[in-house]
Amino acid sequence: MTERKPRVLLLFGGRSSEHSVSCVTAAGVMHAIDRERFDVVPVGITRQGEWTLLTEDPQDWALNTGSLPEISDVDNPVQLSTDPNKTSLMSLSQSAISELGEIDVVFPLLHGPFGEDGSIQGMLEMAGVSYVGSGIAASAMGMDKHFMKVVFESAGFKVGPYEVITNKQWLRDSESALQRCDGLEYPLFVKPARAGSSVGITKVDVPSELRDAIEVARREDPKVIVEQGIVGREIECGVLEGRGSTPSRASLPGEISVADNGHTFYDFEAKYVDGAAAKLSCPAQLSEEATKQIRDLAVKAFDAIDAEGLSRVDFFYTPEGEWIINEINTMPGFTPSSMYPQMWAKTGINYRELIDELIALASERKVGLR
């Protein structure tokens, strides 16, 4: 009897504002994953949270000119078995529950809340299914820019000045919340505390713009972080978990520079819509010493939140030669043109090999406490 191939469930879409970005990521993985090694099961999550079995054609979920992909139809509703001894995908069609076969690994290609923040990870742990990427706690910390900074400061990283405004603080006394930001030097960057892909971020140059910027961020997340702008180069580094007990690995670093054509920072449009808005350089033009520093720091950041699988760590490199950590992303953009796969390609692991490695890491890691 021929041994069956491992079945990999690609999970994408989701309830966050990064729904379409997740679909684009899934299109890249569908196109590149080795079908001779893996059986692929694409499952989408609508913006309302419904799960549905989808087509395996990457073009259905790719980014096309003038439109962003979205999962809207639920023609084949499915769910994972709640029995951790089965790890099966269940069809819910026509009100009759039936098994669609065992799932060996879930690859959650989800960005933002309800996907990258520990929510899905907790569900997969309860279901007893192996999955790519960080666990519950690391995913939650990596999603929340406030707690992320607290952890990094405690680990000895240099973090830029910031203020956090919770929902209750803003509703109770917005003036006091604004006054707390007086100690920060402009320009400021106002961000949803738990969102990604630069959604809801505003660059604020004068105090009169701050209130409106906070309201924009609050549309994505009632918890807001206000960060002081940092003068420096934006340098990123990819981290890949080591096999077994071997140390985590860091890629060659990459650099982002935004063209002066209407984008004042690396916003959503610059990332995904305007192809001429940003330049991604890899490897970044750094000295040998600086390159070693950021690679070491990226692994340290990965380990500081107890991350697993993959992460992209973003830093500012100041003119004085100081590294200031910006954030860690536990499920970074993962299209072939995204910085994370590009950095690893320059380091010697191509896109398909990277997918293989992440699935292998997930397969060898047990579910539950570890």
XYZ file of C-alpha atoms in Angstrom:
370
model
C 0.000 0.000 0.000
C 1.317 3.423 -0.935
C 1.815 5.661 2.084
C -0.433 8.700 1.847
C 1.020 12.174 1.594
C 0.673 14.525 4.602
C -2.487 16.630 4.310
C -1.870 20.332 4.847
C -4.836 22.610 5.497
C -4.179 26.150 4.249
C -6.338 28.439 6.380
C -6.842 32.008 5.130
C -9.166 35.000 4.908
C -10.482 35.710 8.386
C -12.414 38.316 10.331
C -9.795 41.054 10.420
C -9.271 44.052 8.137
C -6.324 42.092 6.673
C -8.687 39.535 5.118
C -7.638 40.281 1.537
C -3.936 40.340 2.390
C -4.371 36.857 3.853
C -5.976 35.672 0.594
C -3.040 37.034 -1.421
C -0.628 35.232 0.899
C -2.561 31.989 0.411
C -2.389 32.379 -3.383
C 1.403 32.525 -3.168
C 1.642 29.412 -0.997
C -0.871 27.466 -3.154
C 1.192 28.200 -6.230
C 4.516 27.154 -4.693
C 3.746 24.286 -2.315
C 5.119 20.935 -3.439
C 2.068 18.899 -4.536
C 4.192 15.793 -4.930
C 4.943 15.902 -1.208
C 1.703 17.284 0.231
C -2.033 17.038 -0.277
C -3.375 20.572 -0.039
C -6.749 21.414 1.507
C -7.652 25.126 1.093
C -10.130 26.422 3.668
C -11.267 30.021 3.781
C -12.775 32.015 6.616
C -15.276 34.721 5.684
C -15.321 38.114 7.347
C -18.183 36.769 9.471
C -16.095 33.814 10.655
C -17.642 31.022 8.565
C -15.318 28.252 7.314
C -15.655 26.903 3.787
C -13.761 24.483 1.546
C -12.355 26.345 -1.454
C -10.739 25.794 -4.843
C -7.041 25.044 -5.182
C -6.518 27.535 -8.019
C -4.126 30.279 -6.808
C -5.539 32.731 -9.360
C -8.847 32.772 -7.470
C -7.115 34.458 -4.533
C -4.362 36.493 -6.187
C -4.173 40.277 -6.114
C -5.649 41.606 -9.363
C -5.489 45.171 -10.634
C -8.220 47.274 -9.075
C -9.639 44.596 -6.771
C -8.778 42.759 -3.586
C -9.770 39.092 -3.173
C -12.430 38.192 -0.635
C -14.086 35.019 0.602
C -17.831 35.602 0.548
C -19.586 32.369 -0.501
C -19.979 29.452 1.890
C -20.852 26.697 -0.568
C -18.970 23.952 1.292
C -19.090 24.689 5.040
C -16.539 22.797 7.106
C -15.036 22.677 10.569
C -12.279 20.799 12.331
C -13.303 17.933 14.555
C -13.486 18.912 18.220
C -12.180 15.448 19.130
C -8.388 15.825 19.573
C -7.986 12.104 18.828
C -9.342 12.499 15.278
C -7.890 15.748 13.823
C -10.349 15.389 10.931
C -11.956 17.997 8.719
C -15.734 17.737 8.883
C -18.189 18.677 6.139
C -21.354 20.437 7.332
C -23.135 20.480 3.980
C -26.900 19.826 3.895
C -27.031 19.643 7.677
C -25.248 16.303 7.595
C -21.880 16.048 9.297
C -19.368 13.806 7.530
C -15.612 13.331 7.671
C -13.420 14.650 4.858
C -10.261 12.990 6.085
C -7.492 13.566 8.601
C -5.509 16.821 8.680
C -1.825 16.502 9.558
C -0.804 20.162 9.673
C -2.671 23.461 9.549
C -0.868 26.383 7.924
C -2.733 29.431 9.289
C -2.032 32.111 6.677
C -4.014 34.618 8.701
C -3.055 38.179 9.506
C -4.442 40.359 12.279
C -6.993 39.680 15.043
C -8.831 36.338 15.134
C -5.954 34.657 13.347
C -2.528 35.932 14.273
C -3.294 36.872 17.876
C -3.555 33.452 19.519
C -7.263 32.927 18.771
C -6.847 30.313 16.035
C -3.802 28.902 17.791
C -5.889 28.202 20.892
C -8.574 26.506 18.826
C -5.987 24.321 17.067
C -4.438 23.372 20.399
C -7.875 22.302 21.689
C -8.449 20.314 18.480
C -5.072 18.607 18.856
C -3.875 19.618 15.379
C -0.264 20.561 14.577
C 0.125 24.005 13.038
C 2.718 26.327 11.557
C 3.919 29.276 13.610
C 3.913 30.519 17.163
C 1.715 29.269 19.992
C -0.979 31.106 21.913
C 1.098 33.325 24.201
C 3.738 34.327 21.646
C 1.065 35.058 19.035
C -0.869 37.234 21.499
C 2.239 39.157 22.554
C 3.403 39.563 18.975
C 0.012 41.010 17.996
C -0.234 43.542 20.835
C 2.270 46.352 20.260
C 1.936 47.439 23.896
C 2.755 44.143 25.598
C 5.321 43.387 22.921
C 7.256 46.509 23.916
C 6.986 45.632 27.611
C 8.531 42.198 26.935
C 11.266 43.625 24.721
C 12.186 46.304 27.278
C 12.429 43.637 29.976
C 14.698 41.625 27.663
C 17.079 44.591 27.381
C 16.067 45.990 23.986
C 16.022 49.690 23.239
C 12.396 50.744 22.564
C 11.280 54.151 21.275
C 9.132 56.453 23.464
C 5.394 55.711 23.337
C 2.049 56.066 25.099
C -0.839 53.593 25.228
C -4.483 54.704 25.278
C -6.987 52.027 26.250
C -10.652 52.148 25.341
C -11.753 52.968 28.900
C -9.144 55.717 29.251
C -10.314 57.357 26.027
C -14.013 57.123 26.871
C -13.501 58.299 30.445
C -11.213 61.284 29.785
C -9.881 61.778 26.263
C -8.274 65.119 27.182
C -6.060 63.486 29.795
C -5.128 60.808 27.287
C -4.100 63.488 24.795
C -2.108 65.339 27.443
C -0.072 62.219 28.203
C 1.213 62.412 24.635
C 2.635 65.923 25.217
C 5.912 64.384 26.336
C 6.474 62.795 22.927
C 8.304 64.611 20.156
C 6.599 65.056 16.785
C 6.113 63.511 14.313
C 4.080 60.789 15.997
C 2.731 57.555 14.571
C -0.711 56.613 15.863
C -1.499 52.913 15.477
C -4.124 50.356 16.421
C -2.389 48.326 19.126
C -3.507 45.003 17.627
C -3.520 45.306 13.842
C -1.032 44.876 11.024
C -0.358 45.670 7.364
C -0.200 49.353 8.374
C -4.010 49.463 8.552
C -5.337 52.405 10.579
C -1.942 54.076 11.018
C -1.585 57.856 10.744
C 1.526 59.998 10.779
C 0.831 63.078 12.918
C 2.955 66.199 12.444
C 1.166 68.671 14.763
C -0.882 68.309 17.985
C -4.103 69.468 16.317
C -4.126 66.281 14.208
C -3.734 63.868 17.109
C -7.377 63.412 18.165
C -8.552 62.580 14.641
C -5.651 60.141 14.189
C -6.606 58.336 17.390
C -10.202 58.025 16.174
C -8.944 56.532 12.888
C -6.906 53.939 14.802
C -9.854 53.176 17.102
C -11.916 52.053 14.097
C -9.558 49.070 13.928
C -8.865 48.577 17.616
C -10.196 50.387 20.722
C -6.684 50.136 22.177
C -4.277 52.613 20.559
C -0.528 53.126 20.753
C 1.097 56.492 20.037
C 4.762 56.214 19.102
C 7.381 58.912 18.766
C 8.905 58.959 15.294
C 12.431 57.541 15.111
C 15.100 58.929 12.808
C 16.770 55.924 11.257
C 16.796 53.313 8.531
C 14.073 50.653 8.602
C 15.874 47.312 8.668
C 14.153 43.929 8.906
C 15.365 40.417 9.594
C 13.647 37.055 9.197
C 13.887 34.377 11.863
C 13.267 30.677 11.361
C 13.000 28.253 14.248
C 15.720 25.630 14.532
C 14.995 21.911 14.212
C 14.803 20.044 17.511
C 17.019 21.731 20.093
C 19.134 23.629 17.559
C 19.132 27.452 17.828
C 16.834 29.656 15.761
C 18.242 31.031 12.509
C 18.318 34.608 11.188
C 18.229 35.626 7.540
C 20.266 38.316 5.908
C 18.651 41.683 6.718
C 16.543 43.714 4.319
C 15.780 47.421 4.128
C 12.641 49.331 3.195
C 12.795 52.799 1.688
C 9.609 54.659 0.697
C 9.637 56.695 -2.514
C 8.565 60.333 -2.290
C 5.390 59.989 -4.346
C 2.590 60.692 -1.905
C 3.523 58.163 0.782
C 5.045 59.574 3.953
C 5.598 56.118 5.454
C 5.214 52.430 4.573
C 1.399 52.416 4.624
C -1.112 49.882 3.248
C -1.141 51.437 -0.229
C 2.654 51.417 -0.410
C 2.762 47.774 0.692
C 0.093 46.242 -1.490
C -1.299 48.626 -4.106
C 1.306 51.099 -5.366
C 4.114 48.921 -6.692
C 6.427 51.918 -7.155
C 5.938 53.296 -3.644
C 8.604 51.334 -1.808
C 11.959 49.779 -2.499
C 12.899 46.565 -0.745
C 16.640 45.987 -0.677
C 18.121 42.677 0.401
C 20.670 42.242 1.668
C 20.660 45.679 3.286
C 23.809 47.709 2.787
C 25.302 47.376 6.247
C 28.749 46.756 7.619
C 29.672 43.204 8.505
C 29.485 44.127 12.196
C 26.036 45.760 11.877
C 24.743 42.776 9.908
C 25.862 40.412 12.645
C 24.304 42.678 15.291
C 20.846 42.707 13.749
C 20.854 38.974 13.060
C 21.757 38.292 16.692
C 19.155 40.789 17.928
C 16.431 39.295 15.718
C 16.991 35.827 17.189
C 17.056 37.334 20.687
C 13.684 39.016 20.034
C 12.241 35.768 18.648
C 13.332 33.923 21.750
C 12.199 36.715 24.092
C 8.529 36.093 23.277
C 9.072 32.330 22.920
C 8.132 32.436 19.232
C 8.017 29.337 17.041
C 8.112 28.651 13.326
C 8.713 32.018 11.747
C 8.817 35.724 12.518
C 9.988 38.957 10.953
C 11.646 41.415 13.333
C 11.744 45.116 12.432
C 14.314 47.602 13.705
C 15.343 51.220 13.275
C 19.064 51.746 12.743
C 19.930 55.254 13.876
C 22.680 57.483 12.474
C 24.501 56.911 15.779
C 24.641 53.183 15.095
C 21.990 52.250 17.656
C 19.411 49.499 17.092
C 15.868 50.349 18.259
C 13.378 47.514 17.969
C 10.063 48.408 16.346
C 8.086 45.163 16.361
C 7.946 41.442 15.726
C 5.471 39.905 13.295
C 4.719 36.242 14.021
C 2.898 35.719 10.698
C 4.626 38.126 8.309
C 3.579 38.811 4.752
C 4.305 35.568 2.934
C 3.774 36.156 -0.774
C 6.819 35.434 -2.970
C 7.459 39.189 -3.176
C 7.118 39.795 0.570
C 10.212 40.747 2.496
C 10.319 37.623 4.675
C 10.597 35.108 1.784
C 12.880 37.484 -0.108
C 15.298 37.685 2.799
C 15.427 33.911 3.113
C 15.887 33.483 -0.638
C 18.964 35.714 -0.409
C 20.133 33.639 2.565
C 19.864 30.380 0.634
C 16.333 29.027 1.249
C 13.926 29.573 -1.632
C 10.154 30.014 -1.307
C 9.200 26.356 -1.823
C 11.955 25.179 0.518
C 10.771 27.691 3.123
C 7.228 26.287 2.959
C 8.629 22.746 3.288
C 10.705 23.749 6.304
C 7.805 25.421 8.103
C 5.586 22.364 7.610
C 8.401 20.119 8.853
C 8.883 22.271 11.950
C 5.161 22.140 12.686
C 5.037 18.375 12.148
C 7.845 17.625 14.607
C 6.435 19.889 17.340
C 3.883 18.402 19.703
C 0.589 20.111 20.455
C 0.027 21.322 24.010
C 2.538 22.411 26.644
C 6.088 22.320 25.294
